[in-house]
């Protein structure tokens, strides 16, 4: 449940951290949290290395100048981690001692669903007001249409696939390109349509190897000499992209098949303008929401409006893929 608390009178110090997998736009969000906190006359503390820094007391007081020249930088200058110790009661107790020591009145957590689960438990156990900013390239958090880093990652993927297309077509090759998305196919689906992929394999839809073969055979008959199949990391068609590729190669020996796993390059790079603006809006809105007494919520964007939703919903809900894109892809890949 989202909480409304009497923060207005007590709020003086806000801590901000980044946690989980990094995402382009996290720095812009930190900058927005720091500057808007100070704009509203609060003190702001940067917590280093995610929840580990909260446990170890690695905090630095921030000024507006501490976040100079980072709006355009990928990664997170506060560093990020998936912290096992914070999953234990003992770890969270140590973290609470830091909150007491620095007299923090609220935390802003920039991260994905794992980070929000930690935030929610911490809030329940120790009654520390928290607010989440969704930062993950996977776009797999409910309560927001877009997460930080997703747009940049899409542009990175499109750029990479465009380059693969050049070599695929020069050599008449069939490429399987694996993109990130452990549990969600948003990157694969959108980048697949944007890059003109032949087929897109995502965890949300089980295509099956036979249908994939049929489709590739049809394309080959229709005169295509090279093709790109985009495979989400979490797709369940085979054990992994290499298994899918070798199955296709065995059944279509006339195709020269190659696999390209894009990997962590998708998480890096300068954030797109969209992500910088989104991060700036989310950071300001997070501080303004704390100011209004909201806690245990995540900020999000829906139809270009900033919205709040309970952290619980953000964690448990699923962000549905856009099925319209599957139809569009099927029509355009004839
Ligand atoms: O959650 C974002 C994500 O990039 C996933 O798409 C990917 O499966 C995972 O992180 C990789 O995590 P790690 O950086 O810990 O290998």
mmCIF file of C-alpha atoms and ligand atoms in Angstrom:
data_model
loop_
_atom_site.group_PDB
_atom_site.id
_atom_site.type_symbol
_atom_site.label_atom_id
_atom_site.label_comp_id
_atom_site.label_asym_id
_atom_site.label_seq_id
_atom_site.Cartn_x
_atom_site.Cartn_y
_atom_site.Cartn_z
ATOM 1 C CA UNK A 1 0.000 0.000 0.000
ATOM 2 C CA UNK A 2 1.138 3.551 -0.688
ATOM 3 C CA UNK A 3 1.409 5.663 2.420
ATOM 4 C CA UNK A 4 0.733 9.313 3.119
ATOM 5 C CA UNK A 5 2.646 10.483 6.094
ATOM 6 C CA UNK A 6 3.298 13.713 7.838
ATOM 7 C CA UNK A 7 6.604 14.273 6.096
ATOM 8 C CA UNK A 8 5.913 17.910 5.304
ATOM 9 C CA UNK A 9 6.872 19.103 8.759
ATOM 10 C CA UNK A 10 9.703 16.622 9.374
ATOM 11 C CA UNK A 11 11.433 16.321 6.008
ATOM 12 C CA UNK A 12 14.911 17.801 6.156
ATOM 13 C CA UNK A 13 17.365 15.259 4.745
ATOM 14 C CA UNK A 14 16.951 13.047 1.696
ATOM 15 C CA UNK A 15 19.269 10.192 0.702
ATOM 16 C CA UNK A 16 19.542 9.011 -2.902
ATOM 17 C CA UNK A 17 21.008 5.773 -4.254
ATOM 18 C CA UNK A 18 21.154 3.721 -7.434
ATOM 19 C CA UNK A 19 20.711 -0.026 -7.196
ATOM 20 C CA UNK A 20 20.505 -3.111 -9.429
ATOM 21 C CA UNK A 21 21.563 -3.114 -13.077
ATOM 22 C CA UNK A 22 22.634 0.359 -14.194
ATOM 23 C CA UNK A 23 20.755 2.201 -16.925
ATOM 24 C CA UNK A 24 21.503 5.295 -19.008
ATOM 25 C CA UNK A 25 19.703 8.243 -17.421
ATOM 26 C CA UNK A 26 20.488 7.274 -13.826
ATOM 27 C CA UNK A 27 22.999 10.133 -13.531
ATOM 28 C CA UNK A 28 20.460 12.610 -14.860
ATOM 29 C CA UNK A 29 17.983 11.319 -12.260
ATOM 30 C CA UNK A 30 20.505 11.684 -9.404
ATOM 31 C CA UNK A 31 21.219 15.227 -10.568
ATOM 32 C CA UNK A 32 17.498 16.004 -10.588
ATOM 33 C CA UNK A 33 16.974 14.575 -7.083
ATOM 34 C CA UNK A 34 19.971 16.481 -5.692
ATOM 35 C CA UNK A 35 19.110 19.809 -7.270
ATOM 36 C CA UNK A 36 15.389 19.685 -6.580
ATOM 37 C CA UNK A 37 16.052 18.685 -2.955
ATOM 38 C CA UNK A 38 18.288 21.706 -2.521
ATOM 39 C CA UNK A 39 15.852 23.912 -4.460
ATOM 40 C CA UNK A 40 13.215 23.032 -1.840
ATOM 41 C CA UNK A 41 15.741 23.682 0.971
ATOM 42 C CA UNK A 42 16.377 20.072 1.959
ATOM 43 C CA UNK A 43 19.794 18.555 2.497
ATOM 44 C CA UNK A 44 20.657 15.764 0.099
ATOM 45 C CA UNK A 45 23.074 12.888 0.705
ATOM 46 C CA UNK A 46 24.449 10.632 -2.008
ATOM 47 C CA UNK A 47 24.634 6.990 -0.939
ATOM 48 C CA UNK A 48 27.428 5.151 -2.770
ATOM 49 C CA UNK A 49 27.308 1.578 -4.180
ATOM 50 C CA UNK A 50 23.576 1.088 -3.697
ATOM 51 C CA UNK A 51 22.293 -0.563 -0.531
ATOM 52 C CA UNK A 52 25.844 -1.673 0.331
ATOM 53 C CA UNK A 53 26.762 1.985 0.844
ATOM 54 C CA UNK A 54 23.760 2.403 3.114
ATOM 55 C CA UNK A 55 24.915 -0.590 5.161
ATOM 56 C CA UNK A 56 28.530 0.623 5.279
ATOM 57 C CA UNK A 57 27.689 4.290 5.837
ATOM 58 C CA UNK A 58 29.269 5.529 2.584
ATOM 59 C CA UNK A 59 27.409 8.808 2.224
ATOM 60 C CA UNK A 60 28.441 12.215 0.909
ATOM 61 C CA UNK A 61 26.606 15.510 1.348
ATOM 62 C CA UNK A 62 25.672 16.964 -2.027
ATOM 63 C CA UNK A 63 25.608 20.505 -3.355
ATOM 64 C CA UNK A 64 24.187 21.617 -6.698
ATOM 65 C CA UNK A 65 27.788 21.616 -7.989
ATOM 66 C CA UNK A 66 28.369 17.969 -6.990
ATOM 67 C CA UNK A 67 26.249 16.927 -9.942
ATOM 68 C CA UNK A 68 27.807 19.177 -12.579
ATOM 69 C CA UNK A 69 28.457 17.640 -15.995
ATOM 70 C CA UNK A 70 26.704 14.322 -15.428
ATOM 71 C CA UNK A 71 23.378 14.826 -17.215
ATOM 72 C CA UNK A 72 24.933 13.405 -20.395
ATOM 73 C CA UNK A 73 26.853 10.516 -18.836
ATOM 74 C CA UNK A 74 25.912 6.828 -19.004
ATOM 75 C CA UNK A 75 26.191 4.501 -16.005
ATOM 76 C CA UNK A 76 25.824 5.859 -12.496
ATOM 77 C CA UNK A 77 28.532 7.893 -10.833
ATOM 78 C CA UNK A 78 27.240 6.692 -7.433
ATOM 79 C CA UNK A 79 27.877 3.126 -8.618
ATOM 80 C CA UNK A 80 25.362 0.347 -8.353
ATOM 81 C CA UNK A 81 25.198 -3.208 -7.062
ATOM 82 C CA UNK A 82 22.847 -6.076 -6.392
ATOM 83 C CA UNK A 83 23.381 -6.253 -2.623
ATOM 84 C CA UNK A 84 22.935 -9.665 -0.991
ATOM 85 C CA UNK A 85 23.507 -8.335 2.534
ATOM 86 C CA UNK A 86 20.489 -6.027 2.259
ATOM 87 C CA UNK A 87 18.351 -9.131 1.731
ATOM 88 C CA UNK A 88 19.100 -10.142 5.308
ATOM 89 C CA UNK A 89 17.486 -8.651 8.401
ATOM 90 C CA UNK A 90 20.928 -8.035 9.881
ATOM 91 C CA UNK A 91 21.990 -6.100 6.768
ATOM 92 C CA UNK A 92 18.883 -3.937 6.857
ATOM 93 C CA UNK A 93 19.431 -3.281 10.571
ATOM 94 C CA UNK A 94 22.905 -1.930 9.776
ATOM 95 C CA UNK A 95 21.403 0.169 6.995
ATOM 96 C CA UNK A 96 18.906 1.613 9.460
ATOM 97 C CA UNK A 97 21.747 2.579 11.791
ATOM 98 C CA UNK A 98 23.214 4.617 8.933
ATOM 99 C CA UNK A 99 19.839 6.273 8.366
ATOM 100 C CA UNK A 100 19.827 7.238 12.055
ATOM 101 C CA UNK A 101 23.442 8.366 12.071
ATOM 102 C CA UNK A 102 22.941 10.713 9.095
ATOM 103 C CA UNK A 103 19.424 11.613 10.262
ATOM 104 C CA UNK A 104 17.918 10.818 6.876
ATOM 105 C CA UNK A 105 14.169 11.427 6.720
ATOM 106 C CA UNK A 106 13.555 9.724 3.376
ATOM 107 C CA UNK A 107 15.243 7.694 0.657
ATOM 108 C CA UNK A 108 14.992 7.933 -3.114
ATOM 109 C CA UNK A 109 15.853 4.583 -4.702
ATOM 110 C CA UNK A 110 16.651 4.541 -8.412
ATOM 111 C CA UNK A 111 16.518 0.971 -9.723
ATOM 112 C CA UNK A 112 14.411 -1.941 -10.863
ATOM 113 C CA UNK A 113 12.006 -4.349 -9.209
ATOM 114 C CA UNK A 114 14.650 -6.076 -7.046
ATOM 115 C CA UNK A 115 15.701 -2.693 -5.656
ATOM 116 C CA UNK A 116 12.075 -1.761 -4.981
ATOM 117 C CA UNK A 117 11.442 -5.032 -3.168
ATOM 118 C CA UNK A 118 14.334 -4.165 -0.840
ATOM 119 C CA UNK A 119 13.011 -0.629 -0.410
ATOM 120 C CA UNK A 120 9.549 -1.856 0.475
ATOM 121 C CA UNK A 121 10.762 -4.339 3.080
ATOM 122 C CA UNK A 122 13.054 -1.689 4.581
ATOM 123 C CA UNK A 123 10.195 0.785 4.760
ATOM 124 C CA UNK A 124 7.952 -1.765 6.471
ATOM 125 C CA UNK A 125 10.601 -2.892 8.964
ATOM 126 C CA UNK A 126 12.029 0.476 9.953
ATOM 127 C CA UNK A 127 9.404 2.939 8.844
ATOM 128 C CA UNK A 128 11.774 4.901 6.626
ATOM 129 C CA UNK A 129 9.839 6.742 3.905
ATOM 130 C CA UNK A 130 10.982 5.639 0.435
ATOM 131 C CA UNK A 131 10.175 6.611 -3.102
ATOM 132 C CA UNK A 132 11.251 4.722 -6.222
ATOM 133 C CA UNK A 133 12.409 5.940 -9.622
ATOM 134 C CA UNK A 134 12.248 3.146 -12.231
ATOM 135 C CA UNK A 135 15.659 2.709 -13.834
ATOM 136 C CA UNK A 136 16.201 -0.362 -16.001
ATOM 137 C CA UNK A 137 16.726 -0.835 -19.710
ATOM 138 C CA UNK A 138 14.223 -3.723 -19.698
ATOM 139 C CA UNK A 139 11.122 -1.486 -19.325
ATOM 140 C CA UNK A 140 9.564 -4.293 -17.305
ATOM 141 C CA UNK A 141 8.057 -2.344 -14.426
ATOM 142 C CA UNK A 142 4.349 -1.775 -14.119
ATOM 143 C CA UNK A 143 3.102 1.689 -13.157
ATOM 144 C CA UNK A 144 5.061 3.502 -15.845
ATOM 145 C CA UNK A 145 5.023 3.421 -19.622
ATOM 146 C CA UNK A 146 8.773 4.011 -19.743
ATOM 147 C CA UNK A 147 11.678 3.202 -17.445
ATOM 148 C CA UNK A 148 14.958 5.117 -17.484
ATOM 149 C CA UNK A 149 17.443 3.764 -19.986
ATOM 150 C CA UNK A 150 14.982 1.883 -22.161
ATOM 151 C CA UNK A 151 14.925 4.446 -24.959
ATOM 152 C CA UNK A 152 18.721 4.716 -25.022
ATOM 153 C CA UNK A 153 19.086 0.931 -25.070
ATOM 154 C CA UNK A 154 16.647 0.719 -27.984
ATOM 155 C CA UNK A 155 18.713 3.214 -29.945
ATOM 156 C CA UNK A 156 21.899 1.279 -29.156
ATOM 157 C CA UNK A 157 20.306 -1.965 -30.311
ATOM 158 C CA UNK A 158 18.966 -0.432 -33.511
ATOM 159 C CA UNK A 159 22.372 0.990 -34.301
ATOM 160 C CA UNK A 160 24.029 -2.394 -33.735
ATOM 161 C CA UNK A 161 21.469 -4.288 -35.829
ATOM 162 C CA UNK A 162 21.790 -1.775 -38.679
ATOM 163 C CA UNK A 163 25.497 -2.576 -38.743
ATOM 164 C CA UNK A 164 24.856 -6.302 -38.623
ATOM 165 C CA UNK A 165 22.424 -5.898 -41.515
ATOM 166 C CA UNK A 166 25.209 -4.449 -43.686
ATOM 167 C CA UNK A 167 27.398 -7.486 -43.247
ATOM 168 C CA UNK A 168 24.457 -9.936 -43.295
ATOM 169 C CA UNK A 169 23.383 -8.687 -46.680
ATOM 170 C CA UNK A 170 26.945 -8.607 -48.109
ATOM 171 C CA UNK A 171 27.390 -12.286 -47.252
ATOM 172 C CA UNK A 172 23.802 -13.511 -47.696
ATOM 173 C CA UNK A 173 23.697 -14.602 -44.070
ATOM 174 C CA UNK A 174 21.021 -15.297 -41.519
ATOM 175 C CA UNK A 175 21.814 -13.587 -38.219
ATOM 176 C CA UNK A 176 20.370 -14.327 -34.804
ATOM 177 C CA UNK A 177 20.853 -11.253 -32.642
ATOM 178 C CA UNK A 178 20.332 -11.692 -28.905
ATOM 179 C CA UNK A 179 19.271 -8.585 -27.008
ATOM 180 C CA UNK A 180 18.802 -8.032 -23.266
ATOM 181 C CA UNK A 181 15.563 -8.668 -21.454
ATOM 182 C CA UNK A 182 15.768 -11.417 -18.875
ATOM 183 C CA UNK A 183 12.028 -11.632 -18.343
ATOM 184 C CA UNK A 184 10.599 -9.190 -20.859
ATOM 185 C CA UNK A 185 10.562 -8.779 -24.615
ATOM 186 C CA UNK A 186 10.137 -4.993 -24.835
ATOM 187 C CA UNK A 187 13.620 -4.336 -26.195
ATOM 188 C CA UNK A 188 13.451 -7.227 -28.657
ATOM 189 C CA UNK A 189 9.993 -6.339 -29.926
ATOM 190 C CA UNK A 190 10.517 -2.620 -30.411
ATOM 191 C CA UNK A 191 14.058 -2.842 -31.731
ATOM 192 C CA UNK A 192 13.002 -5.768 -33.923
ATOM 193 C CA UNK A 193 10.274 -3.724 -35.582
ATOM 194 C CA UNK A 194 12.527 -0.672 -35.806
ATOM 195 C CA UNK A 195 15.364 -2.622 -37.387
ATOM 196 C CA UNK A 196 13.108 -4.563 -39.749
ATOM 197 C CA UNK A 197 13.745 -8.015 -38.280
ATOM 198 C CA UNK A 198 12.404 -11.085 -40.010
ATOM 199 C CA UNK A 199 11.242 -12.664 -36.775
ATOM 200 C CA UNK A 200 11.242 -11.548 -33.147
ATOM 201 C CA UNK A 201 11.398 -14.109 -30.347
ATOM 202 C CA UNK A 202 10.236 -12.919 -26.923
ATOM 203 C CA UNK A 203 9.463 -14.643 -23.607
ATOM 204 C CA UNK A 204 5.835 -13.476 -23.649
ATOM 205 C CA UNK A 205 4.960 -15.436 -26.828
ATOM 206 C CA UNK A 206 6.088 -18.971 -27.484
ATOM 207 C CA UNK A 207 6.750 -19.162 -31.190
ATOM 208 C CA UNK A 208 8.199 -22.684 -31.286
ATOM 209 C CA UNK A 209 11.044 -23.854 -33.486
ATOM 210 C CA UNK A 210 8.822 -25.343 -36.185
ATOM 211 C CA UNK A 211 6.929 -22.116 -36.813
ATOM 212 C CA UNK A 212 10.230 -20.256 -36.896
ATOM 213 C CA UNK A 213 11.547 -22.662 -39.523
ATOM 214 C CA UNK A 214 8.359 -22.333 -41.607
ATOM 215 C CA UNK A 215 8.597 -18.591 -41.511
ATOM 216 C CA UNK A 216 12.267 -18.540 -42.499
ATOM 217 C CA UNK A 217 11.607 -20.983 -45.324
ATOM 218 C CA UNK A 218 8.813 -18.774 -46.601
ATOM 219 C CA UNK A 219 11.084 -15.725 -46.593
ATOM 220 C CA UNK A 220 13.787 -17.616 -48.402
ATOM 221 C CA UNK A 221 11.253 -18.674 -51.064
ATOM 222 C CA UNK A 222 10.052 -15.096 -51.415
ATOM 223 C CA UNK A 223 13.562 -14.083 -52.500
ATOM 224 C CA UNK A 224 15.214 -12.930 -49.285
ATOM 225 C CA UNK A 225 18.891 -13.771 -49.271
ATOM 226 C CA UNK A 226 19.727 -12.508 -45.801
ATOM 227 C CA UNK A 227 17.664 -12.136 -42.651
ATOM 228 C CA UNK A 228 17.807 -10.934 -39.087
ATOM 229 C CA UNK A 229 16.040 -12.684 -36.215
ATOM 230 C CA UNK A 230 15.983 -10.767 -32.940
ATOM 231 C CA UNK A 231 15.916 -12.979 -29.844
ATOM 232 C CA UNK A 232 15.204 -11.657 -26.351
ATOM 233 C CA UNK A 233 17.590 -13.026 -23.748
ATOM 234 C CA UNK A 234 14.649 -14.517 -21.802
ATOM 235 C CA UNK A 235 12.980 -16.159 -24.814
ATOM 236 C CA UNK A 236 11.985 -19.760 -24.168
ATOM 237 C CA UNK A 237 12.040 -21.145 -27.710
ATOM 238 C CA UNK A 238 15.310 -22.991 -27.088
ATOM 239 C CA UNK A 239 17.772 -23.146 -24.217
ATOM 240 C CA UNK A 240 19.620 -20.202 -25.699
ATOM 241 C CA UNK A 241 20.181 -18.339 -28.947
ATOM 242 C CA UNK A 242 22.990 -20.703 -30.016
ATOM 243 C CA UNK A 243 20.687 -23.702 -29.742
ATOM 244 C CA UNK A 244 18.043 -21.988 -31.872
ATOM 245 C CA UNK A 245 20.641 -21.021 -34.456
ATOM 246 C CA UNK A 246 22.100 -24.503 -34.725
ATOM 247 C CA UNK A 247 18.623 -26.055 -35.066
ATOM 248 C CA UNK A 248 17.869 -23.702 -37.947
ATOM 249 C CA UNK A 249 21.274 -24.335 -39.521
ATOM 250 C CA UNK A 250 20.692 -28.109 -39.457
ATOM 251 C CA UNK A 251 17.299 -27.745 -41.082
ATOM 252 C CA UNK A 252 18.253 -25.060 -43.582
ATOM 253 C CA UNK A 253 21.812 -26.022 -44.551
ATOM 254 C CA UNK A 254 21.803 -23.596 -47.502
ATOM 255 C CA UNK A 255 21.753 -20.682 -45.035
ATOM 256 C CA UNK A 256 25.019 -19.401 -43.595
ATOM 257 C CA UNK A 257 24.004 -18.749 -39.989
ATOM 258 C CA UNK A 258 25.714 -16.470 -37.466
ATOM 259 C CA UNK A 259 24.912 -15.439 -33.888
ATOM 260 C CA UNK A 260 25.583 -12.059 -32.351
ATOM 261 C CA UNK A 261 24.981 -11.479 -28.631
ATOM 262 C CA UNK A 262 24.861 -7.740 -27.995
ATOM 263 C CA UNK A 263 25.249 -8.075 -24.205
ATOM 264 C CA UNK A 264 26.183 -5.277 -21.834
ATOM 265 C CA UNK A 265 26.927 -2.690 -24.511
ATOM 266 C CA UNK A 266 23.133 -2.173 -24.346
ATOM 267 C CA UNK A 267 23.436 -0.866 -20.801
ATOM 268 C CA UNK A 268 26.058 1.780 -21.547
ATOM 269 C CA UNK A 269 26.366 4.998 -23.485
ATOM 270 C CA UNK A 270 25.214 8.551 -23.240
ATOM 271 C CA UNK A 271 21.472 8.734 -22.449
ATOM 272 C CA UNK A 272 19.129 9.797 -25.236
ATOM 273 C CA UNK A 273 17.345 13.132 -24.962
ATOM 274 C CA UNK A 274 14.160 11.231 -24.085
ATOM 275 C CA UNK A 275 15.855 9.494 -21.143
ATOM 276 C CA UNK A 276 17.467 12.718 -19.895
ATOM 277 C CA UNK A 277 14.150 14.539 -19.902
ATOM 278 C CA UNK A 278 12.359 11.592 -18.308
ATOM 279 C CA UNK A 279 15.049 11.336 -15.606
ATOM 280 C CA UNK A 280 14.837 15.056 -14.896
ATOM 281 C CA UNK A 281 11.055 14.966 -14.587
ATOM 282 C CA UNK A 282 11.075 11.831 -12.442
ATOM 283 C CA UNK A 283 13.738 13.205 -10.094
ATOM 284 C CA UNK A 284 11.889 16.461 -9.518
ATOM 285 C CA UNK A 285 8.572 14.653 -9.133
ATOM 286 C CA UNK A 286 10.068 12.213 -6.613
ATOM 287 C CA UNK A 287 11.212 15.056 -4.356
ATOM 288 C CA UNK A 288 7.942 16.950 -4.796
ATOM 289 C CA UNK A 289 6.015 13.800 -3.902
ATOM 290 C CA UNK A 290 8.037 13.332 -0.703
ATOM 291 C CA UNK A 291 7.314 16.964 0.015
ATOM 292 C CA UNK A 292 3.611 16.205 -0.344
ATOM 293 C CA UNK A 293 3.930 13.383 2.160
ATOM 294 C CA UNK A 294 3.872 10.444 -0.274
ATOM 295 C CA UNK A 295 5.898 7.385 0.572
ATOM 296 C CA UNK A 296 6.209 3.742 -0.437
ATOM 297 C CA UNK A 297 5.425 4.711 -4.016
ATOM 298 C CA UNK A 298 7.155 4.760 -7.374
ATOM 299 C CA UNK A 299 7.080 7.667 -9.789
ATOM 300 C CA UNK A 300 6.135 6.866 -13.357
ATOM 301 C CA UNK A 301 4.956 8.404 -16.582
ATOM 302 C CA UNK A 302 1.655 7.689 -18.300
ATOM 303 C CA UNK A 303 0.395 9.595 -21.331
ATOM 304 C CA UNK A 304 3.086 12.201 -20.691
ATOM 305 C CA UNK A 305 1.852 12.851 -17.144
ATOM 306 C CA UNK A 306 3.836 12.075 -14.021
ATOM 307 C CA UNK A 307 2.031 9.533 -11.837
ATOM 308 C CA UNK A 308 2.569 7.637 -8.590
ATOM 309 C CA UNK A 309 1.823 4.000 -7.932
ATOM 310 C CA UNK A 310 2.347 1.817 -4.878
ATOM 311 C CA UNK A 311 5.760 0.121 -4.866
ATOM 312 C CA UNK A 312 3.983 -3.172 -4.308
ATOM 313 C CA UNK A 313 2.109 -2.791 -7.574
ATOM 314 C CA UNK A 314 5.286 -1.837 -9.429
ATOM 315 C CA UNK A 315 6.960 -5.019 -8.213
ATOM 316 C CA UNK A 316 4.115 -7.481 -8.596
ATOM 317 C CA UNK A 317 2.420 -6.143 -11.705
ATOM 318 C CA UNK A 318 3.584 -6.994 -15.195
ATOM 319 C CA UNK A 319 4.261 -4.476 -17.906
ATOM 320 C CA UNK A 320 2.463 -5.966 -20.874
ATOM 321 C CA UNK A 321 4.069 -6.051 -24.295
ATOM 322 C CA UNK A 322 2.342 -4.239 -27.121
ATOM 323 C CA UNK A 323 0.720 -7.009 -29.179
ATOM 324 C CA UNK A 324 0.009 -4.563 -31.978
ATOM 325 C CA UNK A 325 3.759 -4.612 -32.669
ATOM 326 C CA UNK A 326 3.721 -8.372 -33.225
ATOM 327 C CA UNK A 327 1.019 -7.919 -35.858
ATOM 328 C CA UNK A 328 2.907 -5.059 -37.491
ATOM 329 C CA UNK A 329 6.073 -7.132 -37.594
ATOM 330 C CA UNK A 330 4.234 -10.101 -39.144
ATOM 331 C CA UNK A 331 2.736 -7.907 -41.849
ATOM 332 C CA UNK A 332 5.992 -6.160 -42.694
ATOM 333 C CA UNK A 333 8.225 -9.206 -42.768
ATOM 334 C CA UNK A 334 6.545 -10.900 -45.770
HETATM 335 O O1 LIG B 1 17.841 -5.938 -15.585
HETATM 336 C C1 LIG B 1 18.525 -5.402 -16.638
HETATM 337 C C2 LIG B 1 19.437 -6.419 -17.284
HETATM 338 O O2 LIG B 1 20.214 -5.710 -18.202
HETATM 339 C C3 LIG B 1 18.764 -7.627 -17.929
HETATM 340 O O3 LIG B 1 18.237 -7.367 -19.193
HETATM 341 C C4 LIG B 1 19.885 -8.616 -17.953
HETATM 342 O O4 LIG B 1 19.387 -9.917 -17.995
HETATM 343 C C5 LIG B 1 20.565 -8.343 -16.652
HETATM 344 O O5 LIG B 1 20.329 -6.995 -16.346
HETATM 345 C C6 LIG B 1 22.046 -8.635 -16.649
HETATM 346 O O6 LIG B 1 22.507 -8.506 -15.367
HETATM 347 P P1 LIG B 1 24.047 -8.477 -14.943
HETATM 348 O O7 LIG B 1 24.581 -7.138 -15.347
HETATM 349 O O8 LIG B 1 24.035 -8.653 -13.485
HETATM 350 O O9 LIG B 1 24.712 -9.555 -15.698
#
